[in-house]
């Protein structure tokens, strides 16, 4: 019974840990996309400026 509880706690810990890592990766990806969009917008603005 103790091994089963330890196994369940271990699996829960891993799920929480990987969930946090996935959230951080999503945040990093969103920041990258936002920066890329800003760069593209500034490039287009510079092209259209006289």
Tab-separated table of N, CA and C in Angstrom:
chain	number	residue	atom	x	y	z
A	1	UNK	N	0.821	-1.192	0.000
A	1	UNK	CA	0.000	0.000	0.000
A	1	UNK	C	0.870	1.263	0.000
A	2	UNK	N	1.967	1.252	0.775
A	2	UNK	CA	2.838	2.418	0.817
A	2	UNK	C	3.505	2.659	-0.531
A	3	UNK	N	3.880	1.590	-1.212
A	3	UNK	CA	4.497	1.739	-2.531
A	3	UNK	C	3.510	2.340	-3.522
A	4	UNK	N	2.270	1.935	-3.427
A	4	UNK	CA	1.240	2.463	-4.318
A	4	UNK	C	1.062	3.967	-4.093
A	5	UNK	N	1.011	4.385	-2.831
A	5	UNK	CA	0.864	5.808	-2.519
A	5	UNK	C	2.092	6.585	-3.002
A	6	UNK	N	3.279	6.030	-2.810
A	6	UNK	CA	4.504	6.684	-3.280
A	6	UNK	C	4.502	6.798	-4.804
A	7	UNK	N	4.023	5.771	-5.463
A	7	UNK	CA	3.940	5.805	-6.924
A	7	UNK	C	2.968	6.877	-7.391
A	8	UNK	N	1.814	6.960	-6.764
A	8	UNK	CA	0.823	7.972	-7.124
A	8	UNK	C	1.378	9.380	-6.893
A	9	UNK	N	2.052	9.586	-5.764
A	9	UNK	CA	2.642	10.901	-5.492
A	9	UNK	C	3.731	11.239	-6.506
A	10	UNK	N	4.516	10.263	-6.892
A	10	UNK	CA	5.572	10.493	-7.885
A	10	UNK	C	4.981	10.878	-9.228
A	11	UNK	N	3.966	10.174	-9.642
A	11	UNK	CA	3.316	10.473	-10.922
A	11	UNK	C	2.686	11.864	-10.869
A	12	UNK	N	2.049	12.189	-9.764
A	12	UNK	CA	1.453	13.521	-9.613
A	12	UNK	C	2.498	14.618	-9.676
A	13	UNK	N	3.627	14.397	-9.018
A	13	UNK	CA	4.707	15.378	-9.037
A	13	UNK	C	5.231	15.576	-10.463
A	14	UNK	N	5.417	14.484	-11.189
A	14	UNK	CA	5.904	14.597	-12.565
A	14	UNK	C	4.907	15.334	-13.452
A	15	UNK	N	3.628	15.066	-13.265
A	15	UNK	CA	2.605	15.754	-14.061
A	15	UNK	C	2.622	17.253	-13.792
A	16	UNK	N	2.742	17.629	-12.534
A	16	UNK	CA	2.783	19.045	-12.185
A	16	UNK	C	4.039	19.693	-12.754
A	17	UNK	N	5.160	19.018	-12.638
A	17	UNK	CA	6.417	19.567	-13.123
A	17	UNK	C	6.398	19.752	-14.633
A	18	UNK	N	5.929	18.767	-15.364
A	18	UNK	CA	5.891	18.894	-16.817
A	18	UNK	C	4.833	19.895	-17.249
A	19	UNK	N	3.772	20.032	-16.475
A	19	UNK	CA	2.751	21.035	-16.787
A	19	UNK	C	3.314	22.433	-16.686
A	20	UNK	N	4.130	22.680	-15.679
A	20	UNK	CA	4.758	23.996	-15.524
A	20	UNK	C	5.740	24.258	-16.649
A	21	UNK	N	6.494	23.254	-17.029
A	21	UNK	CA	7.456	23.413	-18.118
A	21	UNK	C	6.727	23.722	-19.418
A	22	UNK	N	5.612	23.067	-19.643
A	22	UNK	CA	4.849	23.304	-20.860
A	22	UNK	C	4.309	24.723	-20.874
A	23	UNK	N	3.845	25.213	-19.754
A	23	UNK	CA	3.332	26.588	-19.667
A	23	UNK	C	4.441	27.582	-19.962
A	24	UNK	N	5.637	27.333	-19.449
A	24	UNK	CA	6.759	28.233	-19.706
A	24	UNK	C	7.118	28.223	-21.187
A	25	UNK	N	7.105	27.052	-21.793
A	25	UNK	CA	7.398	26.971	-23.224
A	25	UNK	C	6.354	27.731	-24.026
A	26	UNK	N	5.092	27.650	-23.627
A	26	UNK	CA	4.047	28.406	-24.322
A	26	UNK	C	4.296	29.901	-24.182
A	27	UNK	N	4.645	30.354	-22.979
A	27	UNK	CA	4.913	31.773	-22.771
A	27	UNK	C	6.102	32.227	-23.613
A	28	UNK	N	7.148	31.426	-23.667
A	28	UNK	CA	8.316	31.760	-24.480
A	28	UNK	C	7.943	31.852	-25.953
A	29	UNK	N	7.128	30.914	-26.425
A	29	UNK	CA	6.716	30.904	-27.820
A	29	UNK	C	5.866	32.127	-28.139
A	30	UNK	N	4.961	32.511	-27.232
A	30	UNK	CA	4.130	33.692	-27.454
A	30	UNK	C	4.978	34.961	-27.483
A	31	UNK	N	5.966	35.044	-26.610
A	31	UNK	CA	6.860	36.203	-26.620
A	31	UNK	C	7.655	36.258	-27.923
A	32	UNK	N	8.105	35.126	-28.397
A	32	UNK	CA	8.852	35.077	-29.659
A	32	UNK	C	7.978	35.552	-30.821
A	33	UNK	N	6.742	35.051	-30.868
A	33	UNK	CA	5.827	35.453	-31.952
A	33	UNK	C	5.514	36.935	-31.888
A	34	UNK	N	5.311	37.471	-30.688
A	34	UNK	CA	5.011	38.895	-30.544
A	34	UNK	C	6.198	39.739	-31.004
A	35	UNK	N	7.405	39.327	-30.636
A	35	UNK	CA	8.593	40.079	-31.055
A	35	UNK	C	8.762	40.015	-32.567
A	36	UNK	N	8.533	38.852	-33.140
A	36	UNK	CA	8.649	38.700	-34.595
A	36	UNK	C	7.620	39.580	-35.308
A	37	UNK	N	6.406	39.621	-34.798
A	37	UNK	CA	5.365	40.461	-35.395
A	37	UNK	C	5.741	41.933	-35.283
A	38	UNK	N	6.306	42.346	-34.153
A	38	UNK	CA	6.746	43.735	-33.997
A	38	UNK	C	7.844	44.074	-34.994
A	39	UNK	N	8.783	43.166	-35.166
A	39	UNK	CA	9.864	43.397	-36.115
A	39	UNK	C	9.329	43.538	-37.536
A	40	UNK	N	8.392	42.671	-37.910
A	40	UNK	CA	7.801	42.751	-39.249
A	40	UNK	C	7.043	44.061	-39.436
A	41	UNK	N	6.316	44.475	-38.401
A	41	UNK	CA	5.554	45.716	-38.491
A	41	UNK	C	6.489	46.919	-38.618
A	42	UNK	N	7.568	46.934	-37.872
A	42	UNK	CA	8.502	48.061	-37.973
A	42	UNK	C	9.194	48.064	-39.335
A	43	UNK	N	9.459	46.891	-39.888
A	43	UNK	CA	10.065	46.822	-41.222
A	43	UNK	C	9.111	47.370	-42.270
A	44	UNK	N	7.838	46.982	-42.188
A	44	UNK	CA	6.855	47.505	-43.138
A	44	UNK	C	6.662	49.006	-42.982
A	45	UNK	N	6.691	49.498	-41.755
A	45	UNK	CA	6.527	50.933	-41.508
A	45	UNK	C	7.701	51.692	-42.096
A	46	UNK	N	8.904	51.164	-41.960
A	46	UNK	CA	10.075	51.831	-42.507
A	46	UNK	C	10.036	51.838	-44.033
A	47	UNK	N	9.508	50.790	-44.643
A	47	UNK	CA	9.416	50.723	-46.100
A	47	UNK	C	8.419	51.743	-46.630
A	48	UNK	N	7.310	51.942	-45.921
A	48	UNK	CA	6.268	52.841	-46.404
A	48	UNK	C	6.557	54.304	-46.079
A	49	UNK	N	7.484	54.558	-45.166
A	49	UNK	CA	7.819	55.945	-44.819
A	49	UNK	C	8.654	56.563	-45.941
A	50	UNK	N	8.383	57.842	-46.260
A	50	UNK	CA	9.145	58.481	-47.365
A	50	UNK	C	10.587	58.763	-47.011
